[in-house]
Amino acid sequence: MWRASVLTIFPEMFPGPLGISLAGKALEAGIWGLETFDIRAQATDRHRSVDDTPAGGGPGMVMRPDVLARALDMAAPEGDGRPRLLMSPRGIPLTQARVETLARGPGAIILCGRFEGVDERVIEGRMLQEVSIGDYVLSGGEIAAYALIDACIRLLPGVMGKETSGAEESFTRGLLEYPQFTRPAVWEGRPIPPVLTGGDHAKVAAWRQGEAERLTRERRPDLWAAYVAHPKEPGPKG
């Protein structure tokens, strides 16, 4: 059975649309399985906090690596061979070919990000694969998780036939987002980059711009080509 494990701060959102129509019937029939994990259950303070302020300053909040790691370790114990996915607008675009590969496998572990993003160290430390459903920003990863799961289960035998569709839009600045970090200062031996804690906002802005450019060159050459042809001023973050 193809299994989806979803980590979210809003477990009540599932199964949502996945519980109706053909996907819902397939769920009831046991063709695929769904389990949700409440990330807040792994918080250790009385407020059940899962986020903290961005290292280096800036608006919004960043999801903590220690809380997320505990949730991931619970959802995917050692030996679980399913890919660990993070729904992220800066991820590698989800294509039909990728969906077909996922559908042929045992399932997926899906982390739904919120706020400004996820601390980069948990992405590296838990080998999360960032996946994007398009060049736009949602309020959280749950809707993106719906799309990914639905795209996979519709290819499972006995569910529905194959169809292919897709659309892309440009990011506001034409670049992928730079890595995010928050407390603790050192997590599993991985420190926050010193430039983000040095208090020099100009250096922070330059580092973020450089990292955004590096990630875009490496992951989205199409966006990079458009950015080089028509460069935009850095945004207000930092």
Short mmCIF file of C-alpha atoms in Angstrom, two decimals:
data_model
loop_
_atom_site.label_atom_id
_atom_site.label_comp_id
_atom_site.label_asym_id
_atom_site.label_seq_id
_atom_site.Cartn_x
_atom_site.Cartn_y
_atom_site.Cartn_z
CA MET A 1 0.00 0.00 0.00
CA TRP A 2 1.25 3.49 -0.89
CA ARG A 3 1.55 5.48 2.36
CA ALA A 4 1.62 9.24 2.90
CA SER A 5 2.78 10.62 6.26
CA VAL A 6 2.06 14.34 6.58
CA LEU A 7 3.70 16.57 9.22
CA THR A 8 1.78 19.79 9.84
CA ILE A 9 0.72 22.24 12.52
CA PHE A 10 -2.83 21.84 11.20
CA PRO A 11 -3.52 18.08 11.17
CA GLU A 12 -7.25 18.82 11.05
CA MET A 13 -6.78 19.89 7.42
CA PHE A 14 -6.38 16.23 6.42
CA PRO A 15 -7.65 14.29 4.62
CA GLY A 16 -9.60 17.33 3.40
CA PRO A 17 -10.15 17.08 -0.36
CA LEU A 18 -8.22 13.81 -0.38
CA GLY A 19 -11.07 12.20 1.53
CA ILE A 20 -13.68 12.71 -1.17
CA SER A 21 -14.28 11.68 -4.76
CA LEU A 22 -12.08 8.98 -6.28
CA ALA A 23 -9.17 9.70 -3.94
CA GLY A 24 -11.46 9.26 -0.94
CA LYS A 25 -12.88 6.02 -2.28
CA ALA A 26 -9.38 4.70 -2.85
CA LEU A 27 -8.47 5.68 0.71
CA GLU A 28 -11.46 3.79 2.08
CA ALA A 29 -10.60 0.82 -0.11
CA GLY A 30 -7.08 0.67 1.30
CA ILE A 31 -5.34 1.37 -1.99
CA TRP A 32 -3.38 4.08 -0.21
CA GLY A 33 -2.96 5.15 3.40
CA LEU A 34 -2.71 8.51 5.16
CA GLU A 35 -1.39 9.42 8.60
CA THR A 36 -0.86 12.90 10.03
CA PHE A 37 1.58 14.10 12.68
CA ASP A 38 1.01 17.28 14.68
CA ILE A 39 4.34 19.14 14.75
CA ARG A 40 3.27 21.07 17.85
CA ALA A 41 3.14 17.82 19.80
CA GLN A 42 6.95 17.87 19.70
CA ALA A 43 7.28 21.36 21.20
CA THR A 44 8.69 21.49 24.72
CA ASP A 45 7.42 24.83 26.08
CA ARG A 46 3.99 25.59 27.51
CA HIS A 47 3.06 27.63 24.43
CA ARG A 48 3.82 24.69 22.09
CA SER A 49 6.13 26.93 20.04
CA VAL A 50 7.41 25.59 16.74
CA ASP A 51 9.05 28.77 15.42
CA ASP A 52 11.43 31.56 16.37
CA THR A 53 12.76 34.82 14.94
CA PRO A 54 15.07 34.69 11.89
CA ALA A 55 18.80 34.75 12.55
CA GLY A 56 20.19 37.95 11.10
CA GLY A 57 16.90 39.79 11.46
CA GLY A 58 14.00 40.27 9.12
CA PRO A 59 10.23 39.83 9.19
CA GLY A 60 8.25 36.76 10.13
CA MET A 61 9.28 33.59 11.92
CA VAL A 62 11.26 30.45 11.02
CA MET A 63 10.36 26.89 12.00
CA ARG A 64 12.80 25.45 14.55
CA PRO A 65 15.08 22.55 13.59
CA ASP A 66 14.89 20.75 16.94
CA VAL A 67 11.09 20.57 16.97
CA LEU A 68 10.89 19.52 13.34
CA ALA A 69 13.59 16.89 13.78
CA ARG A 70 11.68 15.24 16.63
CA ALA A 71 8.52 15.19 14.50
CA LEU A 72 10.37 13.72 11.52
CA ASP A 73 12.06 11.07 13.64
CA MET A 74 8.66 10.01 14.97
CA ALA A 75 7.01 9.92 11.54
CA ALA A 76 9.94 8.21 9.81
CA PRO A 77 11.88 5.92 12.15
CA GLU A 78 15.17 4.40 11.07
CA GLY A 79 14.68 1.98 8.20
CA ASP A 80 11.74 3.84 6.63
CA GLY A 81 12.73 4.00 2.97
CA ARG A 82 10.17 6.56 1.85
CA PRO A 83 11.54 9.87 0.50
CA ARG A 84 11.36 12.83 2.89
CA LEU A 85 9.85 15.81 1.13
CA LEU A 86 9.54 19.46 2.16
CA MET A 87 6.92 21.45 0.29
CA SER A 88 8.76 24.68 -0.53
CA PRO A 89 8.46 27.39 -3.23
CA ARG A 90 12.22 27.24 -3.70
CA GLY A 91 12.25 23.47 -4.26
CA ILE A 92 12.80 21.53 -7.45
CA PRO A 93 9.59 21.77 -9.52
CA LEU A 94 7.23 18.83 -9.28
CA THR A 95 6.92 17.29 -12.72
CA GLN A 96 4.81 14.46 -14.01
CA ALA A 97 7.96 12.33 -14.33
CA ARG A 98 8.72 12.91 -10.63
CA VAL A 99 5.12 12.08 -9.72
CA GLU A 100 5.31 8.81 -11.65
CA THR A 101 8.51 7.88 -9.82
CA LEU A 102 6.93 8.64 -6.43
CA ALA A 103 3.79 6.71 -7.31
CA ARG A 104 5.86 3.63 -8.12
CA GLY A 105 7.49 3.75 -4.68
CA PRO A 106 6.22 2.97 -1.16
CA GLY A 107 4.89 6.48 -0.51
CA ALA A 108 6.25 9.72 0.92
CA ILE A 109 6.91 11.59 4.16
CA ILE A 110 5.78 15.17 3.62
CA LEU A 111 6.67 18.15 5.80
CA CYS A 112 4.39 21.17 5.44
CA GLY A 113 6.30 24.37 6.12
CA ARG A 114 4.78 27.56 7.47
CA PHE A 115 5.84 31.15 8.28
CA GLU A 116 9.04 32.41 6.55
CA GLY A 117 10.39 28.92 6.08
CA VAL A 118 12.30 26.08 7.72
CA ASP A 119 15.72 26.25 9.40
CA GLU A 120 18.22 25.13 6.78
CA ARG A 121 19.98 22.76 9.19
CA VAL A 122 17.03 20.39 9.52
CA ILE A 123 16.75 20.29 5.73
CA GLU A 124 20.36 19.11 5.60
CA GLY A 125 20.31 17.03 8.78
CA ARG A 126 17.24 15.01 7.86
CA MET A 127 17.99 14.92 4.12
CA LEU A 128 14.77 16.64 3.09
CA GLN A 129 14.11 17.01 -0.61
CA GLU A 130 12.53 20.39 -1.32
CA VAL A 131 9.65 20.17 -3.78
CA SER A 132 7.73 23.04 -5.39
CA ILE A 133 4.37 22.82 -7.13
CA GLY A 134 4.93 26.11 -8.93
CA ASP A 135 6.54 29.53 -8.89
CA TYR A 136 4.22 31.15 -6.34
CA VAL A 137 3.93 31.35 -2.57
CA LEU A 138 1.15 29.75 -0.49
CA SER A 139 0.29 30.34 3.17
CA GLY A 140 1.68 26.92 4.02
CA GLY A 141 2.67 23.56 2.61
CA GLU A 142 -0.62 21.79 3.23
CA ILE A 143 -2.26 22.76 -0.06
CA ALA A 144 0.93 21.83 -1.89
CA ALA A 145 0.87 18.47 -0.08
CA TYR A 146 -2.69 17.93 -1.32
CA ALA A 147 -1.48 18.48 -4.87
CA LEU A 148 1.49 16.14 -4.57
CA ILE A 149 -0.46 13.35 -2.90
CA ASP A 150 -3.38 13.63 -5.30
CA ALA A 151 -1.03 13.58 -8.30
CA CYS A 152 0.54 10.37 -6.99
CA ILE A 153 -2.51 8.42 -5.89
CA ARG A 154 -4.35 9.03 -9.15
CA LEU A 155 -1.65 6.93 -10.83
CA LEU A 156 -2.06 3.98 -8.48
CA PRO A 157 -3.72 0.90 -9.99
CA GLY A 158 -7.46 0.98 -9.48
CA VAL A 159 -7.73 4.71 -8.77
CA MET A 160 -7.86 6.74 -11.99
CA GLY A 161 -6.16 7.27 -15.32
CA LYS A 162 -3.16 9.38 -16.27
CA GLU A 163 -3.43 13.05 -17.10
CA THR A 164 -0.71 15.68 -17.38
CA SER A 165 -1.01 19.41 -16.70
CA GLY A 166 1.24 22.13 -15.33
CA ALA A 167 1.75 25.84 -15.09
CA GLU A 168 4.51 28.15 -13.84
CA GLU A 169 4.73 31.78 -12.88
CA SER A 170 7.78 33.90 -12.08
CA PHE A 171 8.93 34.63 -8.53
CA THR A 172 8.60 38.23 -7.47
CA ARG A 173 12.36 38.85 -7.62
CA GLY A 174 13.17 36.05 -10.04
CA LEU A 175 15.37 34.25 -7.49
CA LEU A 176 14.92 31.34 -5.11
CA GLU A 177 14.94 32.12 -1.41
CA TYR A 178 18.18 32.13 0.56
CA PRO A 179 18.71 29.58 3.41
CA GLN A 180 16.97 30.36 6.72
CA PHE A 181 18.29 29.75 10.24
CA THR A 182 17.03 30.30 13.79
CA ARG A 183 17.83 29.19 17.35
CA PRO A 184 19.47 27.08 18.68
CA ALA A 185 22.79 28.62 17.65
CA VAL A 186 24.30 25.14 17.15
CA TRP A 187 22.14 22.18 16.21
CA GLU A 188 23.60 18.69 15.76
CA GLY A 189 27.02 20.24 15.26
CA ARG A 190 25.77 22.67 12.62
CA PRO A 191 26.19 26.35 13.57
CA ILE A 192 24.31 29.30 12.17
CA PRO A 193 26.57 31.02 9.61
CA PRO A 194 28.53 33.66 11.55
CA VAL A 195 27.56 36.44 9.14
CA LEU A 196 23.94 36.15 10.31
CA THR A 197 24.81 36.70 13.97
CA GLY A 198 27.44 39.42 13.54
CA GLY A 199 24.99 42.33 13.53
CA ASP A 200 26.18 43.82 10.21
CA HIS A 201 22.98 44.20 8.20
CA ALA A 202 24.80 45.09 4.99
CA LYS A 203 26.81 41.87 5.19
CA VAL A 204 23.64 39.89 5.98
CA ALA A 205 21.91 41.37 2.93
CA ALA A 206 24.93 40.62 0.72
CA TRP A 207 25.16 37.03 2.01
CA ARG A 208 21.48 36.43 1.41
CA GLN A 209 21.67 37.88 -2.09
CA GLY A 210 24.68 35.70 -2.88
CA GLU A 211 23.02 32.57 -1.53
CA ALA A 212 19.80 33.30 -3.43
CA GLU A 213 21.79 33.70 -6.63
CA ARG A 214 23.77 30.51 -5.98
CA LEU A 215 20.66 28.44 -5.32
CA THR A 216 18.92 29.83 -8.40
CA ARG A 217 21.91 29.09 -10.65
CA GLU A 218 22.16 25.54 -9.29
CA ARG A 219 18.47 24.63 -9.17
CA ARG A 220 16.62 26.76 -11.71
CA PRO A 221 18.78 27.74 -14.70
CA ASP A 222 15.64 28.92 -16.47
CA LEU A 223 14.90 31.46 -13.75
CA TRP A 224 18.59 32.41 -13.58
CA ALA A 225 18.74 33.15 -17.31
CA ALA A 226 15.72 35.43 -17.01
CA TYR A 227 17.18 37.12 -13.93
CA VAL A 228 20.53 37.82 -15.64
CA ALA A 229 18.73 39.29 -18.65
CA HIS A 230 16.50 41.50 -16.47
CA PRO A 231 18.02 41.81 -12.98
CA LYS A 232 15.79 43.13 -10.19
CA GLU A 233 16.70 45.01 -7.06
CA PRO A 234 16.96 42.93 -3.88
CA GLY A 235 13.81 42.86 -1.77
CA PRO A 236 13.34 44.54 1.61
CA LYS A 237 14.30 41.46 3.69
CA GLY A 238 17.42 41.75 5.77
#
